[in-house]
Amino acid sequence: MTETLVNAADRWRPLTELLGALLERITGELPGCLGAGLTVGRGGRPPRVLAVAGVAAALLPVSLAHGGPVAVAAATGEPVTTDDLFADDRWPGLGRAAGCPEFAEVRGAAALPGLWEDTGAFVLSAVFDRPPGAGVLSVLRRYEKLTEMTLVVAETAIAGDPDQTLDLLASRAAIEQAKGVVMAVRRCSPDEAWQTLRRASQEFNVKVRELAVALVEHVGGAHAPRLDGVPEIRPGEPARHAAERLWSAFTAE
């Protein structure tokens, strides 16, 4: 579906305009920002460019080809910042692009990963004429939920499948409940709670939504609550085992 979503952005004007406006708002809100980008990926595949603004139109494809904050954020699920994009030794191949005239003003960069369903991941990124300030990731996080909902609506509209919309709603509800559990026991932020769930799902090779439901049910000792009219998520034994292990790790700390 990611391929369909990328192709749709080329021909579906409302989606193109909405994503462009979102990135322009990000660019205008961040001091020294030269451009912003949005990439999407699914199932561990390399991220694809979905929308760009400013210098990101030229820089983002180069960064994906040679390494950079967006690729690292997509692979690790962790936010990435750099004070000097082309001199950072985490992606040495990108240094060869430093001499391009269109990138002469580029210095810092930031990338924030997000999710719009079990295997659908995106990265919001921005590039700057200075090191990114302390509040850059906070600004990107404010746009993360809007980006997520835009992608959910766009993907389900393209598919024309109301059942898929309900599945996505069920997944998001389950994940939000599990994030609440993790935040309560670990006294952490929503972002840290999400990263904990994502890492655990990868470690135990189970879907995030099944792990989320299993965790809520393990802690509560009852079936997880669900929204009226949305499909029930039934975790398998691997997800329940993962939830038990995860909770044991939390309570042993």
Tab-separated table of C-alpha atoms in Angstrom:
chain	number	residue	atom	x	y	z
A	1	MET	CA	0.000	0.000	0.000
A	2	THR	CA	2.949	2.339	0.553
A	3	GLU	CA	3.711	2.225	-3.169
A	4	THR	CA	0.071	3.126	-3.875
A	5	LEU	CA	0.223	5.968	-1.387
A	6	VAL	CA	3.401	7.370	-2.970
A	7	ASN	CA	1.872	7.106	-6.440
A	8	ALA	CA	-1.361	8.728	-5.256
A	9	ALA	CA	0.517	11.773	-4.009
A	10	ASP	CA	1.650	12.358	-7.590
A	11	ARG	CA	-1.881	12.489	-8.988
A	12	TRP	CA	-4.311	13.181	-6.137
A	13	ARG	CA	-4.225	16.958	-5.749
A	14	PRO	CA	-5.942	17.210	-2.316
A	15	LEU	CA	-3.353	14.890	-0.753
A	16	THR	CA	-0.467	16.702	-2.425
A	17	GLU	CA	-1.734	20.102	-1.301
A	18	LEU	CA	-2.437	18.975	2.263
A	19	LEU	CA	0.976	17.391	2.757
A	20	GLY	CA	2.675	20.375	1.118
A	21	ALA	CA	0.848	22.796	3.409
A	22	LEU	CA	1.823	20.738	6.470
A	23	LEU	CA	5.504	20.786	5.525
A	24	GLU	CA	5.395	24.499	4.721
A	25	ARG	CA	3.960	25.150	8.191
A	26	ILE	CA	6.766	23.161	9.769
A	27	THR	CA	9.353	25.065	7.729
A	28	GLY	CA	7.864	28.418	8.710
A	29	GLU	CA	7.679	27.574	12.403
A	30	LEU	CA	11.282	26.422	12.875
A	31	PRO	CA	13.970	29.163	12.940
A	32	GLY	CA	16.555	28.730	10.227
A	33	CYS	CA	14.628	25.898	8.564
A	34	LEU	CA	15.420	25.543	4.861
A	35	GLY	CA	12.933	22.788	4.111
A	36	ALA	CA	11.053	19.760	5.418
A	37	GLY	CA	10.204	16.301	4.147
A	38	LEU	CA	7.962	13.311	4.746
A	39	THR	CA	8.973	9.749	3.910
A	40	VAL	CA	6.931	6.567	4.302
A	41	GLY	CA	7.809	2.890	4.491
A	42	ARG	CA	6.250	-0.434	5.377
A	43	GLY	CA	7.407	-3.792	6.655
A	44	GLY	CA	11.049	-2.813	7.021
A	45	ARG	CA	11.374	-1.664	3.413
A	46	PRO	CA	13.508	1.423	2.698
A	47	PRO	CA	11.604	4.714	3.127
A	48	ARG	CA	10.163	6.470	0.087
A	49	VAL	CA	9.740	10.222	-0.373
A	50	LEU	CA	6.081	11.229	-0.129
A	51	ALA	CA	6.229	15.027	0.163
A	52	VAL	CA	8.866	17.766	0.357
A	53	ALA	CA	9.196	21.505	0.853
A	54	GLY	CA	12.137	23.840	0.239
A	55	VAL	CA	15.642	22.447	-0.123
A	56	ALA	CA	14.432	19.028	1.037
A	57	ALA	CA	13.143	18.471	-2.506
A	58	ALA	CA	16.736	18.061	-3.685
A	59	LEU	CA	18.379	16.910	-0.459
A	60	LEU	CA	16.049	14.161	0.748
A	61	PRO	CA	16.550	11.753	-2.199
A	62	VAL	CA	20.331	12.224	-1.901
A	63	SER	CA	20.167	11.573	1.833
A	64	LEU	CA	18.149	8.386	1.386
A	65	ALA	CA	20.623	7.132	-1.204
A	66	HIS	CA	23.766	7.832	0.835
A	67	GLY	CA	22.592	7.705	4.433
A	68	GLY	CA	21.485	10.414	6.834
A	69	PRO	CA	19.108	11.221	9.700
A	70	VAL	CA	15.957	10.052	7.892
A	71	ALA	CA	17.363	6.617	7.071
A	72	VAL	CA	18.657	6.171	10.627
A	73	ALA	CA	15.365	7.309	12.176
A	74	ALA	CA	13.411	4.943	9.912
A	75	ALA	CA	15.670	1.996	10.790
A	76	THR	CA	15.872	2.560	14.544
A	77	GLY	CA	12.553	4.217	15.362
A	78	GLU	CA	14.469	6.853	17.324
A	79	PRO	CA	14.643	10.641	16.718
A	80	VAL	CA	17.891	11.808	15.122
A	81	THR	CA	19.521	15.247	15.103
A	82	THR	CA	22.833	16.484	13.791
A	83	ASP	CA	24.603	19.830	14.033
A	84	ASP	CA	26.561	19.265	10.810
A	85	LEU	CA	24.789	17.024	8.301
A	86	PHE	CA	27.650	16.587	5.846
A	87	ALA	CA	30.434	16.116	8.413
A	88	ASP	CA	28.626	13.618	10.643
A	89	ASP	CA	30.556	10.328	10.736
A	90	ARG	CA	27.329	8.317	11.214
A	91	TRP	CA	26.742	8.579	7.447
A	92	PRO	CA	30.119	9.238	5.762
A	93	GLY	CA	28.761	8.692	2.263
A	94	LEU	CA	26.647	11.831	2.463
A	95	GLY	CA	29.734	14.046	2.751
A	96	ARG	CA	30.282	13.790	-0.996
A	97	ALA	CA	27.147	15.891	-1.533
A	98	ALA	CA	28.489	18.779	0.564
A	99	GLY	CA	29.922	20.544	-2.488
A	100	CYS	CA	26.600	20.770	-4.343
A	101	PRO	CA	25.657	24.454	-4.778
A	102	GLU	CA	22.017	23.895	-3.789
A	103	PHE	CA	23.159	22.598	-0.394
A	104	ALA	CA	25.572	25.436	0.354
A	105	GLU	CA	23.455	26.792	3.213
A	106	VAL	CA	22.613	23.443	4.778
A	107	ARG	CA	24.112	22.701	8.158
A	108	GLY	CA	21.898	20.945	10.747
A	109	ALA	CA	19.069	18.444	10.382
A	110	ALA	CA	16.482	16.593	12.456
A	111	ALA	CA	14.295	13.538	11.816
A	112	LEU	CA	11.365	12.208	13.858
A	113	PRO	CA	9.873	8.746	13.161
A	114	GLY	CA	6.181	7.965	13.549
A	115	LEU	CA	3.627	5.246	12.868
A	116	TRP	CA	0.260	5.145	11.182
A	117	GLU	CA	-0.499	1.454	11.702
A	118	ASP	CA	1.241	-1.819	12.537
A	119	THR	CA	3.756	-1.867	9.696
A	120	GLY	CA	3.331	1.626	8.269
A	121	ALA	CA	6.079	3.996	9.395
A	122	PHE	CA	6.888	7.578	8.435
A	123	VAL	CA	9.616	10.110	9.162
A	124	LEU	CA	9.157	13.868	9.444
A	125	SER	CA	12.423	15.684	8.780
A	126	ALA	CA	13.770	19.213	8.560
A	127	VAL	CA	17.077	20.794	7.498
A	128	PHE	CA	18.565	24.060	8.771
A	129	ASP	CA	21.138	26.739	8.105
A	130	ARG	CA	22.328	26.239	11.702
A	131	PRO	CA	22.406	23.485	14.335
A	132	PRO	CA	18.819	22.535	15.206
A	133	GLY	CA	17.643	24.146	18.430
A	134	ALA	CA	16.540	22.326	21.558
A	135	GLY	CA	12.859	22.694	20.679
A	136	VAL	CA	12.981	21.288	17.139
A	137	LEU	CA	11.854	17.771	18.043
A	138	SER	CA	9.045	19.186	20.183
A	139	VAL	CA	7.713	21.092	17.176
A	140	LEU	CA	7.943	18.008	14.964
A	141	ARG	CA	6.088	15.978	17.600
A	142	ARG	CA	3.214	18.450	17.474
A	143	TYR	CA	2.830	17.655	13.787
A	144	GLU	CA	3.313	13.907	14.205
A	145	LYS	CA	-0.323	13.151	15.118
A	146	LEU	CA	-1.634	15.316	12.267
A	147	THR	CA	0.668	13.504	9.853
A	148	GLU	CA	-0.475	10.133	11.157
A	149	MET	CA	-4.148	10.945	10.710
A	150	THR	CA	-3.543	12.361	7.237
A	151	LEU	CA	-1.861	9.129	6.160
A	152	VAL	CA	-4.620	6.980	7.681
A	153	VAL	CA	-7.319	8.932	5.861
A	154	ALA	CA	-5.358	8.990	2.596
A	155	GLU	CA	-4.568	5.294	2.618
A	156	THR	CA	-8.096	4.176	3.425
A	157	ALA	CA	-9.541	6.583	0.851
A	158	ILE	CA	-7.260	5.121	-1.794
A	159	ALA	CA	-8.154	1.580	-0.821
A	160	GLY	CA	-11.868	2.366	-0.731
A	161	ASP	CA	-12.233	-0.288	2.000
A	162	PRO	CA	-14.191	0.658	5.141
A	163	ASP	CA	-13.031	-2.536	6.876
A	164	GLN	CA	-9.449	-1.344	6.577
A	165	THR	CA	-10.389	1.936	8.224
A	166	LEU	CA	-11.928	0.028	11.138
A	167	ASP	CA	-8.827	-2.149	11.432
A	168	LEU	CA	-6.641	0.945	11.621
A	169	LEU	CA	-8.863	2.490	14.282
A	170	ALA	CA	-8.713	-0.720	16.308
A	171	SER	CA	-4.916	-0.776	16.066
A	172	ARG	CA	-4.553	2.842	17.146
A	173	ALA	CA	-6.934	2.395	20.090
A	174	ALA	CA	-5.059	-0.693	21.302
A	175	ILE	CA	-1.679	0.981	21.010
A	176	GLU	CA	-2.838	4.092	22.878
A	177	GLN	CA	-4.142	1.929	25.745
A	178	ALA	CA	-0.845	0.045	25.964
A	179	LYS	CA	1.133	3.285	25.838
A	180	GLY	CA	-0.873	4.454	28.850
A	181	VAL	CA	0.128	1.311	30.744
A	182	VAL	CA	3.806	1.757	29.891
A	183	MET	CA	3.748	5.466	30.768
A	184	ALA	CA	2.184	4.711	34.153
A	185	VAL	CA	4.628	2.014	35.198
A	186	ARG	CA	7.767	3.589	33.762
A	187	ARG	CA	6.834	7.232	34.361
A	188	CYS	CA	7.916	8.072	30.824
A	189	SER	CA	6.704	10.203	27.928
A	190	PRO	CA	4.307	8.973	25.206
A	191	ASP	CA	7.213	8.870	22.759
A	192	GLU	CA	9.298	6.681	25.080
A	193	ALA	CA	6.303	4.409	25.685
A	194	TRP	CA	5.804	3.965	21.947
A	195	GLN	CA	9.490	3.210	21.395
A	196	THR	CA	9.348	0.592	24.161
A	197	LEU	CA	6.409	-1.162	22.504
A	198	ARG	CA	7.998	-0.995	19.081
A	199	ARG	CA	11.322	-2.421	20.253
A	200	ALA	CA	9.549	-5.228	22.106
A	201	SER	CA	7.467	-6.115	19.049
A	202	GLN	CA	10.622	-6.365	16.960
A	203	GLU	CA	12.497	-8.349	19.601
A	204	PHE	CA	9.699	-10.905	19.999
A	205	ASN	CA	8.637	-10.782	16.328
A	206	VAL	CA	4.981	-10.008	17.048
A	207	LYS	CA	2.673	-7.297	15.743
A	208	VAL	CA	2.578	-4.108	17.798
A	209	ARG	CA	-1.205	-4.148	18.053
A	210	GLU	CA	-1.283	-7.750	19.318
A	211	LEU	CA	1.420	-6.997	21.861
A	212	ALA	CA	-0.514	-3.904	22.939
A	213	VAL	CA	-3.726	-5.823	23.571
A	214	ALA	CA	-1.884	-8.664	25.289
A	215	LEU	CA	-0.127	-6.228	27.609
A	216	VAL	CA	-3.346	-4.444	28.590
A	217	GLU	CA	-5.070	-7.778	29.213
A	218	HIS	CA	-2.113	-9.172	31.183
A	219	VAL	CA	-2.004	-6.148	33.468
A	220	GLY	CA	-5.774	-5.814	33.829
A	221	GLY	CA	-6.559	-9.507	34.096
A	222	ALA	CA	-9.477	-9.130	31.690
A	223	HIS	CA	-10.253	-8.537	28.013
A	224	ALA	CA	-8.998	-5.171	26.803
A	225	PRO	CA	-11.742	-2.572	26.211
A	226	ARG	CA	-12.415	-1.753	22.579
A	227	LEU	CA	-14.306	0.842	20.588
A	228	ASP	CA	-17.854	-0.023	19.553
A	229	GLY	CA	-18.072	-1.187	15.969
A	230	VAL	CA	-14.356	-1.881	15.452
A	231	PRO	CA	-12.902	-5.385	14.992
A	232	GLU	CA	-11.579	-7.255	18.018
A	233	ILE	CA	-7.833	-7.839	18.102
A	234	ARG	CA	-7.047	-11.300	19.425
A	235	PRO	CA	-3.394	-11.722	20.398
A	236	GLY	CA	-1.762	-15.086	19.801
A	237	GLU	CA	0.382	-16.988	22.267
A	238	PRO	CA	3.649	-15.363	21.066
A	239	ALA	CA	2.177	-11.907	21.771
A	240	ARG	CA	0.924	-12.983	25.196
A	241	HIS	CA	4.326	-14.438	26.032
A	242	ALA	CA	5.975	-11.204	24.922
A	243	ALA	CA	3.598	-9.165	27.075
A	244	GLU	CA	4.379	-11.301	30.130
A	245	ARG	CA	8.115	-10.925	29.572
A	246	LEU	CA	7.779	-7.186	29.052
A	247	TRP	CA	5.732	-6.709	32.211
A	248	SER	CA	8.183	-8.831	34.213
A	249	ALA	CA	10.998	-6.578	32.999
A	250	PHE	CA	9.054	-3.475	34.060
A	251	THR	CA	8.221	-4.741	37.539
A	252	ALA	CA	11.738	-6.068	38.163
A	253	GLU	CA	13.360	-2.671	37.574
